Amino acid sequence: MSPYSWALGKGPVTLKVKISQVRAKKGELARCQIGEGSETQLPFEQPSPSSSNDTLDFLKPDLTCSICLDLFRHPVSLECGHNFCAQCITSHWDSGVPGSQPPRCPECRRRCDGKELAPDTRLQNLLENVNFLQQNANSKQKPCDACNGEAKQLVQGDSRKYLTLSLEVLDQCLNHPQAKNSPVCLISVQGEQRTGKSFLLNYLIRGLQGVESKDPQWMRRGRGLSGFQCEPGDQCTTKGLWLWSQPFILQKDGRKVAVFLVDTEGTISLEQDKEMNAKLVAFSMLLSSHQILNVSRMLKKTDLEYLEMFLHIAEEIGECFKMEPVQHLNLLVRDWSHPPRFGKKRGQKHMIDVIQKISDRYPRIQKILKSKQACCYLLPYPGKKITMSSNGNPEDMDPDFSHYLHDYITDVCNSATEHVKRRSDGHILTGKELAENMKKLFSTLQRKEFGYSSSFESVVTGLRNMRMIEAARKELEDFVKEQDSSTKSMCTCLETLPRTMWKSLSTTKDTILNSLEETLKGPEKNQFMNNFQEEIEKRVKDFYISYKNRFRNYSAALGGLVGAAVLGVATGGIMAVGTAAAVLTGDIVAGATMGATVVGGSIGAGVGAAVGKAKSKEKVPKEGEEKPLLKDDE
């Protein structure tokens, strides 16, 4: 590899020097080689934007792959000394084009050992330094909104379990000139504390910057991470809800979309009040259009319990504002190791396994996971070096983790334009509209209490009680539907007197209540029982009234048919025979009308209808009342 040179011009003298430390700080001495053997030290000044660009133009021919004609990506050296991108040279040899086999250097045609490609670390370092100079020059020439952005706290809580929304931050972000009148996509990351949510968000910043600038090397841009606060250790660093202040402007099919990132406090925090935490995450869900549930190792029962709770709150509040709690849910499982296969395809299989295991529990989660709104991705362990570092350098990552993280971030960023925020009626919201909706929504959320105590055990107990009540509600509803379906026809309905139906409904209701009384736990058990008892008593009463009216109408119809048939036969009416046959076969369509068409049938219909109404006229029995609804069961 030929030495890389930098032309330094000063006055009439031009020196050609070899730079061994391009990123020397201002005031330090850069070691430079002049000519063939001598070395000297020159004061190194930080390059100005114009000199940096000149330098990059000068170096670019030596940093360009002759196959792809782009800057080197993972450069390797052949035995002859020429350099190529690792992927370019292997693809060239595998392509089968004339001259590619046996392996030869595309430049000098010398035969090479295709199995011995040496990574050129010096050239790779030089590329990174050139990239640094390029960023430095661009930042001084034209500031980039995304690069100048910062994480700002949108929602914070206090010791009084009270949440506060920063209207200033909300307006500054969503009413940004590039977002105010444009569709917006808000990508939020939620999950257990200390599982790498902020780390993930900082790589999403890099990925979005790469998509925005069409930079394929975004993963290795710069050395350390910056953006959302991210520190190693077991202490929670994110408090409340944070929003990236500058939108990333992405385009697809001629449409511009302003993308924001949202960081949410850990959902399982011992020091956090669970009522406040649940409201916080519910607000984050309703604010965002692309949610990432960040979990460790596998989807655990605790993750599902909390997600069900958040969905419950978000649904209840969002319904008032036509806001769906989930538009797109991405389950990201970190540190996956059993079995050691990763990516989206394996993630989908894991999600199917989870759906099968939770059976009929967590109805809200079941509904979402079975829809096209959800997907799952598995990431491997990042490596000990990266977990102990606060910088998040790609060089510290295990190769597998780096590869799958790159694919995941790329997929999320490229799909951002497909997940714009919209109302449940399909209306796409602009930044300004979303800001106004969230102000009203937050006010409603703040006033409402959902009854989740600060104890984690109480939250779990509350969720368990909710599941028990949901199961009891379903049991009663299934019984009512069965009774309703089995008594649709006249014959089957008239076989069951209203008094008999009431007893059956009351017995089933009491059985469900007694069973529920034994299974509910916790200090809020009585409140749950009272509310549920009122609910199912109303449901039983409503169905009973509906059934009583059905029985009355069928009785009136039957009385009309029978009366018409009797009088019709007495007068020799031939149609009475057909009418009687219709009754016997259960054909009840317009029975009273048919009977009335027989000679003298109108009189019989009137008499029969009166008898039917009289026999079915009753009030809803009181609890424990034994008075028969009719005088007999005949």
XYZ file of C-alpha atoms in Angstrom:
634
model
C 0.000 0.000 0.000
C 1.435 3.350 -0.993
C 1.881 5.978 1.726
C -0.904 8.499 2.080
C 0.231 12.066 1.741
C -1.133 15.450 2.661
C 0.011 18.564 0.849
C 0.625 21.441 3.219
C 1.020 24.755 1.460
C 2.462 27.863 3.036
C 3.749 30.680 0.920
C 5.880 29.608 -2.025
C 7.019 26.373 -0.335
C 4.930 23.204 -0.499
C 5.856 20.243 1.696
C 4.520 16.765 1.082
C 4.168 15.006 4.413
C 2.865 11.691 5.681
C 0.294 12.136 8.436
C 0.408 9.608 11.259
C -1.952 11.449 13.590
C -4.659 13.350 11.739
C -6.815 13.904 14.808
C -4.160 15.578 16.928
C -5.647 18.238 19.166
C -5.023 21.884 18.599
C -1.591 22.902 19.942
C -0.172 19.357 19.804
C 2.615 18.273 17.460
C 1.747 16.011 14.554
C 4.520 13.637 13.493
C 5.239 14.125 9.808
C 7.629 12.346 7.496
C 9.317 14.627 4.957
C 10.862 13.041 1.900
C 12.047 9.476 2.252
C 13.640 9.138 5.654
C 13.651 12.250 7.772
C 10.983 13.011 10.343
C 10.055 16.325 11.841
C 7.341 17.712 14.048
C 5.046 20.470 12.926
C 2.484 22.361 14.992
C -0.927 20.949 14.134
C -3.852 23.310 13.818
C -7.457 22.107 13.599
C -8.284 22.228 9.861
C -10.693 24.863 8.686
C -13.741 23.707 6.708
C -12.183 24.687 3.407
C -8.820 23.020 4.113
C -10.610 19.876 5.366
C -12.562 19.604 2.132
C -9.394 20.162 0.097
C -7.678 17.423 2.083
C -10.566 15.019 1.531
C -10.547 15.697 -2.185
C -6.827 15.027 -2.226
C -7.102 11.734 -0.330
C -10.231 10.398 -2.019
C -8.533 8.668 -4.991
C -6.391 6.612 -2.590
C -9.444 5.727 -0.464
C -11.672 4.557 -3.321
C -12.305 0.926 -4.223
C -11.650 0.367 -7.943
C -14.533 -2.116 -8.143
C -17.447 -0.187 -6.596
C -15.847 3.269 -7.134
C -16.898 4.253 -3.609
C -14.971 4.756 -0.375
C -13.642 1.510 1.065
C -15.965 -0.550 3.272
C -14.007 -2.987 5.447
C -10.873 -2.733 3.263
C -8.631 -5.772 2.726
C -5.156 -6.062 1.191
C -4.165 -8.605 -1.447
C -0.702 -10.169 -1.694
C 0.182 -7.675 -4.423
C -0.535 -4.728 -2.116
C -3.724 -3.462 -3.785
C -6.792 -2.750 -1.655
C -10.480 -3.473 -2.184
C -13.698 -3.665 -0.143
C -13.922 -7.146 1.358
C -17.335 -7.768 -0.157
C -16.397 -6.302 -3.549
C -13.372 -8.552 -4.136
C -15.091 -11.753 -2.959
C -18.165 -10.983 -5.089
C -15.900 -10.309 -8.068
C -14.178 -13.668 -7.722
C -17.510 -15.464 -7.234
C -19.213 -13.750 -10.161
C -17.829 -16.062 -12.855
C -17.087 -13.170 -15.254
C -14.119 -13.682 -17.611
C -10.837 -13.184 -15.789
C -12.281 -13.708 -12.293
C -11.023 -17.309 -12.000
C -8.530 -18.298 -10.843
C -8.504 -15.430 -8.331
C -6.511 -12.492 -9.680
C -6.056 -8.887 -8.658
C -8.439 -6.779 -10.804
C -5.751 -4.110 -11.111
C -2.393 -5.879 -11.781
C -3.843 -9.314 -12.779
C -1.505 -11.108 -10.362
C -2.797 -14.456 -9.070
C -3.934 -14.376 -5.420
C -4.931 -16.782 -2.725
C -8.619 -16.080 -2.357
C -8.661 -17.536 1.155
C -6.101 -15.127 2.564
C -7.591 -11.632 2.636
C -5.886 -9.504 5.289
C -8.024 -6.728 6.831
C -6.155 -3.443 6.425
C -6.567 -1.880 9.867
C -4.399 1.143 9.040
C -6.537 1.997 6.043
C -9.688 1.459 8.097
C -8.411 3.874 10.762
C -7.558 6.425 8.102
C -11.076 6.132 6.685
C -12.530 6.794 10.124
C -10.298 9.831 10.554
C -11.323 11.135 7.138
C -14.937 10.624 8.119
C -14.272 12.651 11.267
C -12.810 15.499 9.193
C -15.782 15.370 6.855
C -18.257 15.634 9.722
C -16.266 18.445 11.268
C -16.202 20.369 7.990
C -19.933 19.855 7.352
C -20.897 20.898 10.870
C -18.997 24.166 10.523
C -20.365 24.913 7.107
C -24.014 24.034 7.611
C -25.391 22.928 10.979
C -27.572 19.848 10.828
C -30.824 20.008 12.758
C -30.695 16.324 13.710
C -27.094 16.608 14.929
C -27.980 19.690 16.972
C -30.963 18.002 18.575
C -31.104 16.978 22.206
C -33.251 14.879 24.508
C -35.787 17.035 26.329
C -38.036 15.955 29.179
C -41.640 16.008 28.038
C -43.280 14.471 31.141
C -41.948 14.301 34.674
C -43.323 12.988 37.957
C -42.918 14.169 41.531
C -43.063 12.683 45.017
C -46.783 13.453 45.209
C -47.436 10.925 42.441
C -48.320 13.754 40.079
C -47.300 13.933 36.417
C -46.506 17.212 34.683
C -46.543 17.765 30.909
C -44.111 20.352 29.515
C -46.201 22.320 27.034
C -43.066 24.194 25.972
C -41.256 20.996 24.944
C -44.392 19.585 23.275
C -44.861 22.729 21.176
C -41.166 23.116 20.408
C -40.944 19.567 19.044
C -44.270 18.819 17.370
C -44.724 22.402 16.137
C -41.228 22.438 14.659
C -41.355 24.144 11.213
C -40.634 20.818 9.494
C -43.195 18.858 11.548
C -46.021 21.296 12.192
C -47.921 20.654 8.969
C -46.412 17.266 8.062
C -47.304 13.681 8.971
C -45.329 12.519 11.995
C -43.992 9.168 13.172
C -43.006 8.808 16.831
C -40.876 5.790 17.694
C -40.978 5.022 21.412
C -38.957 2.485 23.386
C -40.546 0.976 26.503
C -39.613 -1.831 28.825
C -37.928 -2.853 32.034
C -35.294 -0.531 33.466
C -31.585 -1.122 32.751
C -32.147 -3.219 29.620
C -30.492 -0.861 27.116
C -33.415 1.304 25.973
C -31.357 4.518 25.765
C -28.507 2.650 24.044
C -30.978 1.464 21.418
C -32.396 4.966 20.950
C -28.924 6.403 20.389
C -28.308 3.915 17.591
C -31.722 4.809 16.185
C -30.458 8.408 16.068
C -27.478 7.232 14.035
C -29.667 5.110 11.795
C -32.138 7.927 11.115
C -29.278 10.305 10.388
C -27.907 7.722 7.963
C -31.259 7.334 6.173
C -31.685 11.109 6.104
C -28.219 11.693 4.614
C -28.193 8.427 2.611
C -24.996 7.392 4.370
C -24.508 3.592 4.215
C -21.705 3.827 6.808
C -23.926 5.276 9.569
C -23.172 2.393 11.941
C -19.526 3.433 12.253
C -19.982 7.169 12.059
C -17.993 8.641 14.951
C -16.536 6.709 17.855
C -18.937 7.111 20.773
C -22.680 7.370 21.252
C -24.409 10.614 22.084
C -28.028 11.620 22.509
C -30.172 10.071 25.244
C -28.462 9.571 28.596
C -26.944 6.107 28.688
C -24.733 4.863 31.534
C -23.612 1.387 32.692
C -24.686 0.163 36.118
C -27.883 -0.765 37.926
C -29.244 2.739 38.507
C -32.112 3.991 36.360
C -30.955 6.977 34.269
C -34.214 7.838 32.477
C -36.901 9.557 34.539
C -40.267 10.397 33.052
C -40.733 10.774 29.303
C -38.094 12.261 26.977
C -38.471 13.455 23.396
C -35.740 14.118 20.822
C -36.076 17.817 20.062
C -35.349 17.798 16.314
C -37.308 15.756 13.762
C -35.586 13.517 11.244
C -37.086 14.280 7.846
C -37.525 11.158 5.735
C -39.116 10.921 2.313
C -40.983 8.158 0.541
C -42.977 8.384 -2.672
C -42.679 12.146 -2.608
C -44.110 12.442 0.923
C -42.118 13.938 3.787
C -42.502 12.453 7.269
C -41.115 14.011 10.453
C -39.766 11.266 12.743
C -39.265 11.730 16.498
C -37.810 9.417 19.152
C -39.356 8.883 22.604
C -37.586 7.438 25.668
C -39.757 6.130 28.517
C -38.814 5.455 32.118
C -38.395 1.765 32.997
C -41.758 0.114 33.557
C -40.665 -1.970 36.533
C -38.994 0.389 38.965
C -39.069 -0.318 42.685
C -38.981 3.365 43.593
C -41.681 4.395 41.138
C -45.378 4.578 41.974
C -47.140 2.066 39.738
C -50.228 4.195 39.147
C -48.043 7.050 37.924
C -45.823 4.696 35.943
C -48.823 3.066 34.262
C -50.182 6.464 33.241
C -46.764 7.486 31.949
C -46.421 4.452 29.687
C -50.056 4.691 28.564
C -49.408 8.301 27.515
C -46.282 7.192 25.661
C -48.302 4.525 23.833
C -50.955 7.004 22.727
C -48.321 9.558 21.700
C -46.273 7.167 19.549
C -47.112 5.349 16.338
C -44.296 2.761 16.407
C -43.696 1.143 19.792
C -40.703 -0.997 20.681
C -41.158 -3.185 23.753
C -37.579 -3.827 24.853
C -37.322 -7.014 26.961
C -34.433 -9.082 28.276
C -33.811 -12.741 27.319
C -37.468 -13.651 26.624
C -41.022 -12.378 26.955
C -41.766 -12.972 30.638
C -45.016 -13.102 32.560
C -44.142 -9.794 34.178
C -43.759 -8.127 30.767
C -47.173 -9.423 29.706
C -48.824 -8.388 32.977
C -47.589 -4.846 32.618
C -48.339 -4.588 28.923
C -51.916 -5.714 29.548
C -52.256 -3.054 32.254
C -50.870 -0.304 30.017
C -53.140 -1.361 27.164
C -56.147 -1.246 29.471
C -55.438 2.354 30.484
C -54.477 3.471 26.977
C -57.643 1.957 25.503
C -59.899 3.588 28.067
C -58.408 7.052 27.608
C -57.660 6.807 23.892
C -61.232 5.846 23.016
C -62.424 9.325 24.012
C -60.003 10.926 21.522
C -60.175 8.333 18.715
C -56.569 7.336 19.456
C -55.494 3.706 19.174
C -53.141 2.466 21.924
C -51.105 0.461 19.398
C -50.549 1.160 15.708
C -47.397 -0.932 15.388
C -45.764 -2.991 18.132
C -42.231 -4.322 17.803
C -41.156 -6.870 20.407
C -37.365 -6.669 20.733
C -35.906 -9.524 22.797
C -32.340 -8.724 23.910
C -29.613 -11.189 24.929
C -31.485 -14.082 23.335
C -29.611 -17.378 23.607
C -32.026 -20.333 23.463
C -31.610 -21.512 20.804
C -28.833 -19.236 19.521
C -30.646 -18.138 16.360
C -31.521 -14.522 15.856
C -33.329 -12.031 13.672
C -36.920 -11.413 12.591
C -37.769 -14.895 11.348
C -36.825 -16.525 14.653
C -38.538 -13.699 16.483
C -41.840 -14.421 14.752
C -41.594 -18.052 15.836
C -40.964 -16.970 19.437
C -44.023 -14.704 19.296
C -46.202 -17.571 18.056
C -44.943 -19.717 20.949
C -45.855 -16.952 23.391
C -49.371 -16.654 21.929
C -49.918 -20.388 22.382
C -48.660 -20.360 25.971
C -50.775 -17.464 27.227
C -53.904 -19.215 25.918
C -56.990 -17.114 26.751
C -55.190 -14.844 29.218
C -54.298 -11.240 28.404
C -57.084 -10.667 25.825
C -55.713 -7.281 24.725
C -52.223 -8.650 24.117
C -53.643 -11.687 22.311
C -55.577 -9.452 19.943
C -52.524 -7.366 19.032
C -50.014 -10.214 18.725
C -52.329 -12.101 16.365
C -52.726 -9.068 14.122
C -50.410 -7.588 11.504
C -49.670 -4.760 13.947
C -47.026 -6.790 15.794
C -43.679 -8.386 14.977
C -40.766 -9.757 16.993
C -36.964 -9.589 16.636
C -34.256 -11.465 18.560
C -30.874 -9.864 19.349
C -27.838 -11.793 20.691
C -25.729 -10.812 23.688
C -23.618 -7.738 22.750
C -20.455 -8.906 24.502
C -18.895 -8.110 27.866
C -16.856 -5.221 26.535
C -19.859 -3.278 25.259
C -21.887 -3.848 28.442
C -19.109 -2.389 30.579
C -18.658 0.672 28.362
C -20.677 3.890 28.326
C -19.597 4.827 24.789
C -21.292 2.059 22.833
C -18.540 1.869 20.227
C -19.235 -0.587 17.389
C -15.664 -1.857 17.774
C -16.556 -3.153 21.265
C -19.485 -5.265 20.028
C -19.438 -8.969 19.330
C -19.654 -9.480 15.533
C -23.063 -11.219 15.682
C -24.567 -8.446 17.781
C -23.181 -5.751 15.479
C -24.620 -7.501 12.434
C -28.127 -8.055 13.830
C -28.278 -4.632 15.484
C -27.426 -3.022 12.140
C -30.171 -5.003 10.395
C -32.728 -4.217 13.087
C -32.012 -0.472 13.209
C -32.036 -0.304 9.407
C -35.430 -2.050 9.273
C -36.980 0.254 11.903
C -35.655 3.427 10.241
C -36.638 2.430 6.710
C -40.178 1.553 7.813
C -40.733 4.790 9.759
C -42.574 6.451 6.874
C -45.100 3.586 6.887
C -46.077 4.150 10.528
C -47.309 7.738 10.614
C -49.526 8.749 13.514
C -53.231 8.522 12.713
C -56.558 8.465 14.533
C -58.680 5.336 14.759
C -60.878 6.721 11.943
C -57.838 6.757 9.630
C -57.152 10.502 9.669
C -53.385 11.182 9.446
C -52.272 13.654 12.104
C -49.835 16.481 11.542
C -47.433 17.535 14.281
C -49.683 20.453 15.217
C -52.814 18.280 15.422
C -51.052 15.650 17.512
C -49.785 18.287 19.951
C -53.317 19.613 20.517
C -54.738 16.101 20.966
C -52.050 15.125 23.466
C -52.671 18.233 25.598
C -56.350 17.309 25.997
C -55.574 13.617 26.443
C -52.990 14.274 29.148
C -55.438 16.438 31.068
C -57.984 13.602 31.093
C -55.334 11.026 32.008
C -54.143 13.150 34.918
C -57.580 13.451 36.493
C -58.537 9.773 36.254
C -57.524 7.147 38.817
C -57.172 3.514 37.804
C -56.610 1.987 41.234
C -53.087 0.604 40.813
C -51.240 0.776 44.112
C -47.546 1.494 44.502
C -46.843 -2.129 45.455
C -45.824 -4.377 42.586
C -47.567 -7.318 44.249
C -50.771 -5.283 44.408
C -50.517 -4.497 40.712
C -50.099 -8.177 39.896
C -53.023 -9.042 42.196
C -55.152 -6.382 40.544
C -54.355 -7.730 37.100
C -55.133 -11.262 38.254
C -58.486 -10.074 39.628
C -59.214 -8.390 36.304
C -58.526 -11.646 34.483
C -60.815 -13.566 36.841
C -63.600 -11.053 36.289
C -63.056 -11.160 32.539
C -63.374 -14.966 32.640
C -66.543 -14.756 34.775
C -68.031 -12.178 32.433
C -67.313 -14.433 29.467
C -68.874 -17.436 31.245
C -72.147 -15.584 31.831
C -72.164 -14.123 28.325
C -71.658 -17.573 26.788
C -74.587 -18.920 28.844
C -76.859 -16.039 27.812
C -75.933 -16.460 24.154
C -76.661 -20.187 24.395
C -80.109 -19.542 25.890
C -80.843 -16.890 23.307
C -79.794 -19.105 20.400
C -81.718 -22.168 21.644
C -85.020 -20.273 22.020
C -85.156 -18.468 18.693
C -87.995 -20.540 17.248
C -91.568 -20.527 18.531
C -91.591 -24.166 19.565
C -88.354 -24.034 21.578
C -89.261 -20.703 23.145
C -92.716 -21.799 24.294
C -91.199 -24.939 25.821
C -89.400 -22.736 28.381
C -91.632 -20.530 30.496
C -90.240 -17.133 31.564
C -90.264 -18.300 35.188
C -88.103 -21.280 34.232
C -85.732 -19.045 32.264
C -85.421 -16.659 35.216
C -84.541 -19.503 37.572
C -81.902 -20.778 35.143
C -80.376 -17.311 34.748
C -80.404 -16.663 38.505
C -78.797 -20.013 39.300
C -76.002 -19.468 36.778
C -75.430 -15.910 38.005
C -75.210 -17.018 41.650
C -72.812 -19.844 40.767
C -70.494 -17.440 38.928
C -70.578 -14.909 41.786
C -69.848 -17.551 44.422
C -66.925 -18.907 42.429
C -65.563 -15.410 41.879
C -65.889 -14.607 45.578
C -63.503 -17.472 46.340
C -60.892 -16.579 43.712
C -60.554 -12.785 44.046
C -57.777 -11.537 46.341
C -56.485 -8.292 47.779
C -57.900 -5.258 49.588
C -59.971 -4.202 46.561
C -61.800 -7.523 46.395
C -65.118 -6.152 47.722
C -65.106 -3.261 45.289
C -64.457 -5.624 42.382
C -67.261 -7.917 43.558
C -69.823 -5.140 44.025
C -69.125 -3.612 40.625
C -69.242 -6.953 38.852
C -72.418 -8.039 40.637
C -74.200 -4.884 39.514
C -72.989 -5.457 35.974
C -74.139 -9.064 35.596
C -77.458 -8.488 37.388
C -78.219 -5.824 34.810
C -77.190 -8.182 32.004
C -79.428 -10.967 33.357
C -82.371 -8.584 33.796
C -81.996 -7.158 30.282
C -81.950 -10.612 28.716
C -84.893 -11.758 30.815
C -86.999 -8.795 29.668
C -86.026 -9.497 26.069
C -86.932 -13.166 26.481
C -90.239 -12.337 28.170
C -91.227 -10.117 25.239
C -90.280 -12.883 22.815
C -92.390 -15.397 24.784
C -95.341 -12.968 24.854
C -95.215 -12.394 21.090
C -94.966 -16.106 20.332
C -97.871 -16.815 22.726
C -100.000 -14.195 21.018
C -99.088 -15.570 17.594
C -99.853 -19.133 18.673
C -103.183 -18.105 20.193
C -104.133 -16.357 16.966
C -103.184 -19.350 14.879
C -105.070 -21.838 17.031
C -108.138 -19.652 17.347
C -108.197 -19.005 13.618
C -107.790 -22.686 12.883
C -110.624 -23.734 15.197
C -113.088 -21.169 13.902
C -111.982 -21.770 10.330
C -112.651 -25.511 10.583
C -116.012 -24.834 12.161
C -116.990 -22.783 9.113
C -115.420 -25.197 6.656
C -112.351 -23.090 5.962
C -109.892 -25.124 3.903
C -106.887 -22.879 4.784
C -107.187 -23.855 8.456
C -105.588 -27.171 7.649
C -102.490 -25.453 6.246
C -102.337 -23.092 9.182
C -102.481 -25.894 11.732
C -99.752 -27.745 9.862
C -97.560 -24.643 9.951
C -97.955 -24.434 13.726
C -97.106 -28.083 14.212
C -93.928 -27.832 12.101
C -92.722 -24.699 13.842
C -93.221 -22.453 10.776
C -94.138 -19.278 12.638
C -93.767 -16.714 9.909
C -96.697 -14.285 10.115
C -98.675 -16.887 12.049
C -101.308 -14.525 13.381
C -101.796 -12.981 9.948
C -102.215 -16.387 8.336
C -104.779 -17.399 10.917
C -106.683 -14.195 10.423
C -107.140 -14.931 6.721
C -109.363 -17.906 7.478
C -113.113 -17.371 7.472
C -113.894 -16.251 10.975
C -110.169 -16.206 11.692
C -110.051 -12.601 12.714
C -112.225 -13.327 15.680
C -110.137 -16.334 16.679
C -106.905 -14.353 16.262
C -108.141 -11.658 18.545
C -109.190 -14.134 21.185
C -105.943 -16.083 20.909
C -103.776 -12.957 21.088
C -105.580 -11.803 24.179
C -105.041 -15.165 25.822
C -101.362 -15.173 24.869
C -100.735 -11.698 26.282
C -102.597 -12.450 29.461
C -100.591 -15.618 30.063
C -97.228 -13.915 29.463
C -97.840 -10.679 31.355
C -95.616 -10.526 34.414
C -92.965 -8.420 36.158
C -89.318 -9.255 36.666
C -89.249 -11.462 39.772
C -87.360 -10.240 42.769
C -84.429 -12.217 44.098
C -85.742 -15.343 45.897
C -89.358 -14.792 44.846
C -91.228 -18.115 44.415
C -94.499 -16.742 43.015
C -95.083 -18.481 39.670
C -95.101 -16.349 36.569
C -97.971 -18.419 35.239
C -100.526 -20.438 37.123
C -99.184 -23.691 35.767
C -96.411 -25.144 33.656
C -98.676 -26.661 31.062
